[in-house]
Structures are given as structure tokens and as C-alpha cells.
Amino acid sequence: MIVVVEERNLSQEMRLNIISILGSEALFCNPNEIASYPAAEVVFADIYFEALSFCLVRGIVIKFFYRDRILSRDDIEYIGLMQEGLLKANNYADLKKLNIMKIFLEVSSRHLFLSSFPSHIQLEHTTYCNARCIMCDHYISHNREAKHLKLATALRLKPILPYVSLIVMHGNGEPFLNPDILEILELYKKYGVRITTNTNLSHINGDICSELNQMCDSLQISCDGCDKETYEGIRQGLSFEIFCNNLESISALSGIRKTSLEVVLMQQNIRKARDFVKFASYHGIKTIKFHDLGINKIIGNEKYSLRSCPDIANKYISLAREEGARLGVSVESFEYDTNGSLSDESCLYSVFPDCQISDEMYRKYDWYTNVIAINEMSGDDLACCKNNYYGICEYPFAKSYMDLNGNVSVCCPSSRKVVGHVSSAEDFAALWNSETMIKIRDEFYSGMMPSFCQNCFMISENSLSWLNHRGDLK
């Protein structure tokens, strides 16, 4: 059986055209219905990532309907010729669409050398931050040795920007602090690249809002307090009043496809979990994500962690979910295994550290910077390991990470392991098909995994769309 995936009803003429090309009966369905059909072959009328990922992981033959033609694995060279014409015509929208089609066709054909380019690049725009959040490296480092991405470095990606669909702008800082941010955004806009980023909303102005309204796919807004005392106690150096004013400006923009509130939960704010949901709803935000506190032993923030009172954390997170269901806000969160433990809620840590403590730590740990130490990818990093998952990681095939110095890594979690350096406009294409990248792809294709992928948080959270726990594949 051949299934044709379409989100909107195709015209009768187009359906008949597809059927005549296929030369057989075809069943038409929506992307979210694909799992219901045991198809050996699926034709996609457009790009539907979740349905495409479903087929790729399960080895279902993928084809695409594009401009009155069915494109298959045998048409990769033909797609390249079409892309040349689209590039000359500056038709970046179709160029990007064909690039994504080529990615799926090449990966499903087990190509090691890819003529497609990553559709998604995370590019660090700054390591500066104007906040000293009590759980963050910046609490100690105070921007010691921080840098901004230079426009000249971003321009080194110019040859592949016509193919790139999305740039993730955050790294180890607040991206909108970059003094060249408007010029960099104009570069992306010129090639039709969409953006997404995390931001604390402290450095938003009318010009930035205008750019976001035109080209922002999603905006993840960091907010660890929904009242002045909690917000400024945790996100030291920032103003709750400025945050709320800028949030109102962002909420008024109709062009941003999705906004979410990102909250790090700790003992000081866990009781307000339900209030965060109300705060999000009030500002028209339909998604809130609760994150567990990361422990930094130098800061000494273990006492803020909810791991010592998991039952209390689960209780308030459950109340937040109930509030989300009532208000129509999606609540995404972690959940602890309590093992039947009962904690004394009166013992919750509720004090915020004095701002002077941050200054004292900065002076005491004069070696501490927010610069991530990097190393070249080694043979040990590439050693094959057992893979307890079905499928492959999408990063070596469709995504990439580059820091503000031009160092390229496979992904953000492995950003300390560098594949190479982009110092000219020709470098990225060469790195994309370097010996290292080909070896990584080969290991995943063979059902193994390079050792540097072990303990990856994206794998443990099951957040990679092309990789599933063996027991989860259905």
C-alpha cells in the first residue's frame, strides 16, 4: 500500500495527478495519521517532520511530490540540478524545501557523503550576559573573557545560508546583547532563514521586535520568578518591571509562531509553580516548560535543589498541570521518583543569596570564566559503543553547532569536542563531509554510537526525533 501524506486537502486534479504518476491506488491521510497505516512506501506532499521521522526510523520508503513529479532516492542528482536553478533565481524557500527532501532521501539511502546541508544550525551569538542568575556560571564569571559573535564570522556561513532553514541563536549568553545583532539578523533574513532563541528579554527594543515579528519561529523566554521579589532574587541584575514591559511588547507581536516560558524550578520558587502558569496565560503564552535545577558545586547551590524534597516538587508541579489544563496552557515538566518519601514543607529553603556573594566569588575564583574549554575530536571520542536505541541521531545528518569563534561541533551537548574550524567561506562544506563526520555517520548507520554520545542528555530525555529507545518503537 502507498500512502500519500497531506495536511490540507489536495485538489481532485492534483490527487488524480499523483495517482497517475504512482500508477497504483493510493490512500491519502494527514501527517498525524501515518502511524495507523502499515505502509511500505509513503509519498509526502510537503515537509512534515514528525511523520517523516516516523518513516525514517522504521525504514519505510520515503518519496516526495514536488511540482508534478514524484522524487525518490534515485532523484538526488536531479534535485541538485533543480537547486542550482533555484539558487540563481534567489528562490530560497523552495531551495530550503528541496534541501530537507534531499536530507531525508540521502539518509534513508544510507549516504555517508551528503550533498545536502544541515537544515538547522545552532550558532552562538555571544558569551556576554547582563544577569547573574544564582544557578549560572555568570554568577561567578561576570563576563570574564566573554566575546560577541562578529558579523564577519557569521558571513563565513553565507554559502550555506540559502539552504539553512533555522538558526538557533543562543549559546552561553544573552544573544540580543550582541552589538551587531541587527546586521546579523538582516543577513539571515536576506536568505530567508528563520530563527529561534532563548532570551531573558532584558535587551529588547523596537528594532529587535520588528525583526522578531518577521523571522522568529519560536522564542523561549527565561523567567524564574513571576513576582518582583522572586524574579530579582534569582535573576540578579535584572529588573522585573523591565521584563514585564518587554514581555508585553513581545506578546503583542503576531509574527512569532510560538513563545514559551522557561522556568528553572528550585526550593525558592516551587510554591509558585501554579502562579507561573497563570502568569503565562495572562500574557498570552500557551506553553510553559519547567526545568530541574542544575547543580554547580562552586556556587554551592545544592541547598536550592528540589531533589531533597521530590514529593513537594511533584505536588506543586501537579497543581501547575491542573492549572494549565484549566487555562489552556501546555505544561511540560520533569517528575521525580519519590520512593514514598515525605518531606517537611516548612523546611523549604526560601532565602536568596545577597548580591555581594556573587562579587566575592568573582574575586575568589579569578580563574573561572564562561569560556568553554574545547578539544579536537579524538579517536577515543569516535570509538564505537553499543547503541540501545533504534534509529540515528539527527545531528550528524541534518543539524550542526558552531561557536562564536567559528569552531564547529556535532551538536550543543558535544560542543567541547570540535570537528574543525570555519575560517573562510569554503570551510563549512568541507567539514560537513570530513573524515570525522563520515565516521560518525557510518557508526550510526551500523547500529552503533560514537563514545562521545554516551550520557547525552538529549538521548536520555528521548528528545531526538530520529532515535527511540528500543522498547519504545511501535
XYZ file of N, CA and C in Angstrom, residues 86-87 89-93 95-96 151 154-155 157-165 167 181-195 211 214-215:
120
model
N 17.266 27.224 -8.669
C 16.610 27.997 -7.610
C 17.572 28.978 -6.952
N 18.835 28.576 -6.823
C 19.839 29.457 -6.232
C 20.075 30.675 -7.113
N 17.964 31.957 -9.091
C 16.739 32.770 -9.072
C 16.448 33.353 -7.690
N 17.333 33.103 -6.714
C 17.134 33.563 -5.327
C 15.825 33.048 -4.730
N 15.406 31.864 -5.169
C 14.191 31.250 -4.631
C 14.584 30.391 -3.434
N 14.818 31.062 -2.297
C 15.360 30.363 -1.144
C 14.326 29.463 -0.466
N 13.050 29.815 -0.562
C 12.022 28.995 0.089
C 11.999 27.592 -0.506
N 14.382 26.267 -2.336
C 15.714 25.704 -2.171
C 15.835 24.990 -0.827
N 15.324 25.605 0.222
C 15.363 25.009 1.555
C 14.480 23.763 1.615
N 30.109 39.907 12.946
C 29.396 39.774 11.681
C 30.267 39.057 10.654
N 29.887 35.346 11.126
C 28.595 34.880 10.617
C 28.603 34.807 9.088
N 29.300 35.740 8.451
C 29.356 35.781 6.987
C 30.074 34.568 6.403
N 29.348 31.662 6.952
C 28.295 30.678 6.658
C 27.462 31.074 5.441
N 27.774 32.192 4.837
C 26.971 32.720 3.732
C 26.710 31.701 2.617
N 27.692 30.880 2.196
C 27.424 29.923 1.117
C 26.345 28.897 1.427
N 26.143 28.587 2.716
C 25.135 27.568 3.028
C 23.833 28.155 3.558
N 23.802 29.457 3.840
C 22.567 30.064 4.360
C 21.374 29.907 3.422
N 21.549 29.901 2.098
C 20.382 29.664 1.235
C 19.706 28.314 1.470
N 20.452 27.345 2.048
C 19.914 26.000 2.282
C 19.411 25.814 3.716
N 19.884 26.657 4.633
C 19.566 26.509 6.053
C 18.174 27.076 6.343
N 17.362 26.294 7.028
C 16.000 26.730 7.353
C 15.931 27.485 8.672
N 18.164 28.955 12.310
C 19.354 29.192 13.126
C 18.932 29.379 14.576
N 23.811 42.737 16.358
C 22.677 41.826 16.217
C 21.756 42.187 15.057
N 21.498 43.467 14.832
C 20.582 43.842 13.747
C 21.178 43.524 12.382
N 22.477 43.747 12.219
C 23.128 43.407 10.944
C 23.137 41.897 10.725
N 23.356 41.145 11.800
C 23.357 39.685 11.684
C 21.962 39.174 11.326
N 20.936 39.731 11.968
C 19.563 39.331 11.659
C 19.207 39.673 10.211
N 19.678 40.801 9.729
C 19.432 41.171 8.331
C 20.077 40.170 7.385
N 21.269 39.674 7.744
C 21.924 38.650 6.929
C 21.052 37.407 6.831
N 20.536 36.942 7.958
C 19.677 35.755 7.942
C 18.413 36.007 7.130
N 17.832 37.182 7.336
C 16.577 37.499 6.638
C 16.776 37.540 5.129
N 17.938 38.015 4.689
C 18.236 38.092 3.255
C 18.102 36.727 2.590
N 18.464 35.675 3.328
C 18.427 34.323 2.768
C 17.225 33.519 3.269
N 16.268 34.198 3.861
C 15.033 33.524 4.272
C 15.197 32.555 5.414
N 16.213 32.769 6.257
C 16.452 31.882 7.393
C 15.588 32.315 8.570
N 14.878 31.380 9.161
C 14.116 31.640 10.374
C 15.025 31.493 11.588
N 14.641 32.074 12.722
C 15.458 32.000 13.932
C 14.647 31.510 15.115
N 12.227 42.793 13.852
C 12.900 41.654 13.218
C 12.299 40.337 13.700
N 9.115 39.360 12.051
C 9.231 38.934 10.655
C 9.858 37.556 10.490
N 10.715 37.135 11.441
C 11.521 35.954 11.147
C 11.700 34.978 12.309
